[in-house]
mmCIF file of C-alpha atoms in Angstrom:
data_model
loop_
_atom_site.group_PDB
_atom_site.id
_atom_site.type_symbol
_atom_site.label_atom_id
_atom_site.label_comp_id
_atom_site.label_asym_id
_atom_site.label_seq_id
_atom_site.Cartn_x
_atom_site.Cartn_y
_atom_site.Cartn_z
ATOM 1 C CA MET A 734 -71.474 40.813 6.027
ATOM 2 C CA ASN A 735 -73.312 37.510 5.899
ATOM 3 C CA LYS A 736 -75.077 37.875 2.554
ATOM 4 C CA ARG A 737 -76.511 34.862 0.715
ATOM 5 C CA ASN A 738 -75.458 32.542 3.529
ATOM 6 C CA LYS A 739 -78.332 30.171 4.238
ATOM 7 C CA VAL A 740 -76.508 27.973 6.753
ATOM 8 C CA LYS A 741 -77.218 28.633 10.420
ATOM 9 C CA HIS A 742 -73.826 28.105 12.041
ATOM 10 C CA LEU A 743 -75.128 27.667 15.622
ATOM 11 C CA ASN A 744 -71.711 28.900 16.804
ATOM 12 C CA ARG A 745 -70.089 25.541 15.870
ATOM 13 C CA GLU A 746 -67.676 24.102 13.335
ATOM 14 C CA LYS A 747 -69.187 22.096 10.457
ATOM 15 C CA GLY A 748 -68.415 18.645 11.842
ATOM 16 C CA HIS A 749 -69.736 19.476 15.295
ATOM 17 C CA ARG A 750 -72.832 21.126 13.837
ATOM 18 C CA ASP A 751 -73.614 18.123 11.608
ATOM 19 C CA ALA A 752 -73.196 15.693 14.507
ATOM 20 C CA LEU A 753 -75.479 17.824 16.677
ATOM 21 C CA ILE A 754 -78.188 17.960 13.995
ATOM 22 C CA ASN A 755 -77.943 14.215 13.273
ATOM 23 C CA ASN A 756 -78.262 13.332 16.957
ATOM 24 C CA MET A 757 -81.218 15.648 17.456
ATOM 25 C CA ILE A 758 -83.003 14.242 14.390
ATOM 26 C CA THR A 759 -82.434 10.693 15.636
ATOM 27 C CA SER A 760 -83.825 11.619 19.065
ATOM 28 C CA LEU A 761 -86.829 13.319 17.470
ATOM 29 C CA PHE A 762 -87.784 10.179 15.542
ATOM 30 C CA LYS A 763 -87.065 7.933 18.543
ATOM 31 C CA TYR A 764 -88.992 9.862 21.219
ATOM 32 C CA GLU A 765 -91.172 11.924 18.826
ATOM 33 C CA ARG A 766 -90.524 14.991 20.985
ATOM 34 C CA ILE A 767 -87.341 16.856 21.951
ATOM 35 C CA GLU A 768 -86.550 19.996 23.942
ATOM 36 C CA SER A 769 -83.776 22.469 23.100
ATOM 37 C CA THR A 770 -83.148 26.100 22.188
ATOM 38 C CA GLN A 771 -85.267 27.768 19.519
ATOM 39 C CA ALA A 772 -82.328 28.290 17.135
ATOM 40 C CA LYS A 773 -81.368 24.589 17.155
ATOM 41 C CA LEU A 774 -84.983 23.457 16.821
ATOM 42 C CA LYS A 775 -85.569 25.612 13.742
ATOM 43 C CA VAL A 776 -82.554 24.083 12.002
ATOM 44 C CA VAL A 777 -83.447 20.517 13.017
ATOM 45 C CA ARG A 778 -87.058 21.010 11.934
ATOM 46 C CA SER A 779 -86.111 21.777 8.317
ATOM 47 C CA HIS A 780 -83.885 18.684 8.107
ATOM 48 C CA ALA A 781 -86.455 16.410 9.800
ATOM 49 C CA GLU A 782 -89.280 17.450 7.475
ATOM 50 C CA LYS A 783 -87.142 16.686 4.412
ATOM 51 C CA ILE A 784 -86.286 13.252 5.820
ATOM 52 C CA ILE A 785 -89.959 12.420 6.442
ATOM 53 C CA THR A 786 -90.786 13.471 2.873
ATOM 54 C CA ARG A 787 -87.965 11.216 1.618
ATOM 55 C CA ALA A 788 -89.391 8.308 3.660
ATOM 56 C CA LYS A 789 -92.881 8.922 2.236
ATOM 57 C CA ARG A 790 -91.552 8.338 -1.296
ATOM 58 C CA ASN A 791 -91.157 4.638 -0.468
ATOM 59 C CA LEU A 792 -94.919 4.319 0.138
ATOM 60 C CA ALA A 793 -95.616 4.444 -3.591
ATOM 61 C CA THR A 794 -96.609 1.053 -5.016
ATOM 62 C CA ASP A 795 -94.775 1.413 -8.322
ATOM 63 C CA ILE A 796 -91.397 2.429 -6.879
ATOM 64 C CA ALA A 797 -88.342 0.586 -8.172
ATOM 65 C CA PRO A 798 -86.359 -1.398 -5.573
ATOM 66 C CA ALA A 799 -83.207 0.529 -6.438
ATOM 67 C CA VAL A 800 -84.960 3.844 -5.749
ATOM 68 C CA ALA A 801 -86.349 2.556 -2.442
ATOM 69 C CA LEU A 802 -82.873 1.457 -1.375
ATOM 70 C CA HIS A 803 -81.455 4.820 -2.429
ATOM 71 C CA ASN A 804 -84.015 6.628 -0.256
ATOM 72 C CA LYS A 805 -83.050 4.514 2.766
ATOM 73 C CA ARG A 806 -79.360 5.152 2.213
ATOM 74 C CA GLU A 807 -79.940 8.899 1.938
ATOM 75 C CA VAL A 808 -81.805 8.850 5.256
ATOM 76 C CA LEU A 809 -79.026 6.756 6.822
ATOM 77 C CA LYS A 810 -76.624 9.608 6.113
ATOM 78 C CA ARG A 811 -78.449 11.647 8.757
ATOM 79 C CA VAL A 812 -80.015 9.018 11.058
ATOM 80 C CA LYS A 813 -77.304 6.571 12.129
ATOM 81 C CA ASP A 814 -79.526 4.113 14.049
ATOM 82 C CA ARG A 815 -81.000 1.432 11.764
ATOM 83 C CA ASN A 816 -83.893 0.694 14.150
ATOM 84 C CA ILE A 817 -84.962 4.336 14.005
ATOM 85 C CA VAL A 818 -84.762 4.290 10.191
ATOM 86 C CA THR A 819 -87.003 1.213 10.154
ATOM 87 C CA LYS A 820 -89.475 2.997 12.437
ATOM 88 C CA LEU A 821 -89.344 6.062 10.190
ATOM 89 C CA PHE A 822 -90.128 4.139 6.988
ATOM 90 C CA GLU A 823 -92.686 1.692 8.441
ATOM 91 C CA ASP A 824 -94.478 3.785 11.060
ATOM 92 C CA ILE A 825 -93.907 7.538 10.850
ATOM 93 C CA ALA A 826 -94.098 7.780 7.041
ATOM 94 C CA VAL A 827 -97.392 5.836 7.069
ATOM 95 C CA ARG A 828 -98.880 8.260 9.609
ATOM 96 C CA TYR A 829 -98.174 11.199 7.276
ATOM 97 C CA ALA A 830 -99.133 9.463 4.007
ATOM 98 C CA SER A 831 -102.012 11.864 3.358
ATOM 99 C CA THR A 832 -100.252 15.001 4.670
ATOM 100 C CA ASN A 833 -98.149 17.330 2.530
ATOM 101 C CA GLY A 834 -95.696 19.008 4.877
ATOM 102 C CA GLY A 835 -96.171 20.347 8.370
ATOM 103 C CA TYR A 836 -95.050 17.141 10.058
ATOM 104 C CA THR A 837 -93.563 18.912 13.077
ATOM 105 C CA ARG A 838 -94.337 21.867 15.302
ATOM 106 C CA ILE A 839 -92.309 24.026 17.682
ATOM 107 C CA LEU A 840 -93.856 24.997 21.014
ATOM 108 C CA LYS A 841 -92.283 27.891 22.907
ATOM 109 C CA LYS A 842 -91.429 27.626 26.589
ATOM 110 C CA ILE A 843 -90.336 30.140 29.193
ATOM 111 C CA ASN A 844 -86.749 31.313 28.735
ATOM 112 C CA ARG A 845 -84.117 29.279 30.549
ATOM 113 C CA ALA A 846 -83.247 30.787 33.926
ATOM 114 C CA SER A 847 -79.485 30.247 33.743
ATOM 115 C CA ASP A 848 -78.715 32.083 30.492
ATOM 116 C CA ASN A 849 -82.121 33.445 29.422
ATOM 117 C CA SER A 850 -82.057 31.360 26.200
ATOM 118 C CA GLU A 851 -85.264 30.912 24.260
ATOM 119 C CA VAL A 852 -86.256 27.281 24.818
ATOM 120 C CA GLY A 853 -88.864 25.229 23.031
ATOM 121 C CA ILE A 854 -90.190 21.780 22.212
ATOM 122 C CA LEU A 855 -90.053 20.198 18.753
ATOM 123 C CA GLU A 856 -92.558 17.399 18.295
ATOM 124 C CA LEU A 857 -94.266 15.418 15.564
ATOM 125 C CA THR A 858 -97.838 16.559 14.965
ATOM 126 C CA ASN A 859 -99.189 12.971 14.829
ATOM 127 C CA ARG A 860 -97.137 11.617 17.686
ATOM 128 C CA LYS A 861 -97.899 8.696 19.944
ATOM 129 C CA ASP A 862 -98.303 9.223 23.650
ATOM 130 C CA ARG A 863 -95.445 8.374 25.994
ATOM 131 C CA SER A 864 -96.966 5.196 27.428
ATOM 132 C CA SER A 865 -97.431 3.571 24.014
ATOM 133 C CA LEU A 866 -93.862 4.483 22.998
ATOM 134 C CA ILE A 867 -92.465 2.914 26.179
ATOM 135 C CA LYS A 868 -94.585 -0.210 25.593
ATOM 136 C CA GLU A 869 -93.235 -0.535 22.028
ATOM 137 C CA ILE A 870 -89.641 -0.247 23.248
ATOM 138 C CA LYS A 871 -90.228 -2.925 25.927
ATOM 139 C CA ASP A 872 -91.851 -5.267 23.387
ATOM 140 C CA LYS A 873 -88.872 -4.901 21.035
ATOM 141 C CA ARG A 874 -86.431 -5.598 23.872
ATOM 142 C CA GLU A 875 -88.345 -8.726 24.892
ATOM 143 C CA ALA A 876 -88.469 -9.977 21.298
ATOM 144 C CA ILE A 877 -84.708 -9.498 20.945
ATOM 145 C CA SER A 878 -83.968 -11.254 24.246
ATOM 146 C CA GLU A 879 -86.243 -14.188 23.314
ATOM 147 C CA ALA A 880 -84.498 -14.511 19.962
ATOM 148 C CA LYS A 881 -81.122 -14.603 21.721
ATOM 149 C CA LYS A 882 -82.362 -17.288 24.148
ATOM 150 C CA GLU A 883 -83.677 -19.426 21.289
ATOM 151 C CA LYS A 884 -80.407 -19.060 19.436
ATOM 152 C CA ALA A 885 -78.428 -20.071 22.533
ATOM 153 C CA ALA A 886 -80.724 -23.064 23.215
ATOM 154 C CA ALA A 887 -80.584 -24.332 19.632
ATOM 155 C CA PRO A 888 -77.919 -26.995 18.996
ATOM 156 C CA ALA A 889 -74.817 -25.776 17.281
ATOM 157 C CA PRO A 890 -74.697 -26.594 13.571
ATOM 158 C CA ALA A 891 -72.407 -29.458 12.592
ATOM 159 C CA LYS A 892 -69.000 -28.326 11.456
ATOM 160 C CA LYS A 893 -67.895 -29.161 7.972
ATOM 161 C CA GLU A 894 -64.876 -31.385 7.613
ATOM 162 C CA LYS A 895 -61.829 -29.625 6.371
ATOM 163 C CA ALA A 896 -60.361 -30.717 3.062
ATOM 164 C CA PRO A 897 -56.976 -32.411 3.363
ATOM 165 C CA LYS A 898 -54.079 -30.064 2.949
ATOM 166 C CA LYS A 899 -52.200 -30.198 -0.300
ATOM 167 C CA VAL A 900 -48.626 -31.360 0.017
ATOM 168 C CA ALA A 901 -46.213 -28.986 -1.605
ATOM 169 C CA ALA A 902 -43.523 -30.370 -3.902
ATOM 170 C CA PRO A 903 -40.046 -30.320 -2.350
ATOM 171 C CA LYS A 904 -38.124 -27.209 -3.265
ATOM 172 C CA ALA A 905 -34.862 -27.515 -5.137
ATOM 173 C CA LYS A 906 -31.880 -26.160 -3.273
ATOM 174 C CA PRO A 907 -30.343 -23.109 -4.928
ATOM 175 C CA VAL A 908 -26.900 -23.621 -6.375
ATOM 176 C CA LYS A 909 -24.284 -21.383 -4.849
ATOM 177 C CA LYS A 910 -22.163 -19.457 -7.294
ATOM 178 C CA PRO A 911 -18.477 -19.185 -6.575
ATOM 179 C CA ALA A 912 -17.561 -15.871 -5.085
ATOM 180 C CA ALA A 913 -15.988 -13.375 -7.470
ATOM 181 C CA PRO A 914 -12.404 -12.443 -6.652
ATOM 182 C CA LYS A 915 -12.131 -9.183 -4.798
ATOM 183 C CA LYS A 916 -10.593 -6.303 -6.662
ATOM 184 C CA ALA A 917 -7.683 -4.577 -5.079
ATOM 185 C CA VAL A 918 -8.499 -1.064 -4.021
ATOM 186 C CA LYS A 919 -5.811 1.476 -4.784
ATOM 187 C CA LYS A 920 -4.971 3.825 -2.004
ATOM 188 C CA ALA A 921 -4.724 7.478 -2.833
ATOM 189 C CA ALA A 922 -1.177 8.836 -2.838
ATOM 190 C CA PRO A 923 -0.426 11.254 -0.016
ATOM 191 C CA LYS A 924 -0.455 14.915 -1.009
ATOM 192 C CA LYS A 925 2.886 16.589 -1.292
ATOM 193 C CA LYS A 926 3.536 19.677 0.737
ATOM 194 C CA LYS A 927 4.840 22.709 -1.096
#
């Protein structure tokens, strides 16, 4: 019996299941829409909604810096890409500032032909269209490449002169002790035969 067990195992071990969920959450926030089986999407949806709520806590004006940092670190446990975390806190959380829950929706599709699995789409309710997402990604890439070019073109900073090395005092040679005389080892007497 499977009583009081709230975890959907998805036919995977814990480590594999956690990695799967983390990757799907990261893809959801990156592309704002993912496609998979219904069972996986239902699990990912619950985690993603909690993460968006956690990101919305940082929108408060009177939040302590330590609490804001804690919220980011908690999200980084699930979303491993720092650029996606930045997008989550600065863009996605702002979009849902006036919404309490219901940040995502699952759309059903026709069952997959190969194995007849129930397939669906998980997407953010206030998502951007594909063309604007692609434009944002291109702009970020260009900004990064320009920053690299500027860094390469800038003259190298002058190196600091190294401090002169300290000269160590000469070591005193250890005095050899005379060897102790060797003790004579007595040989055991041969056993007598009876």
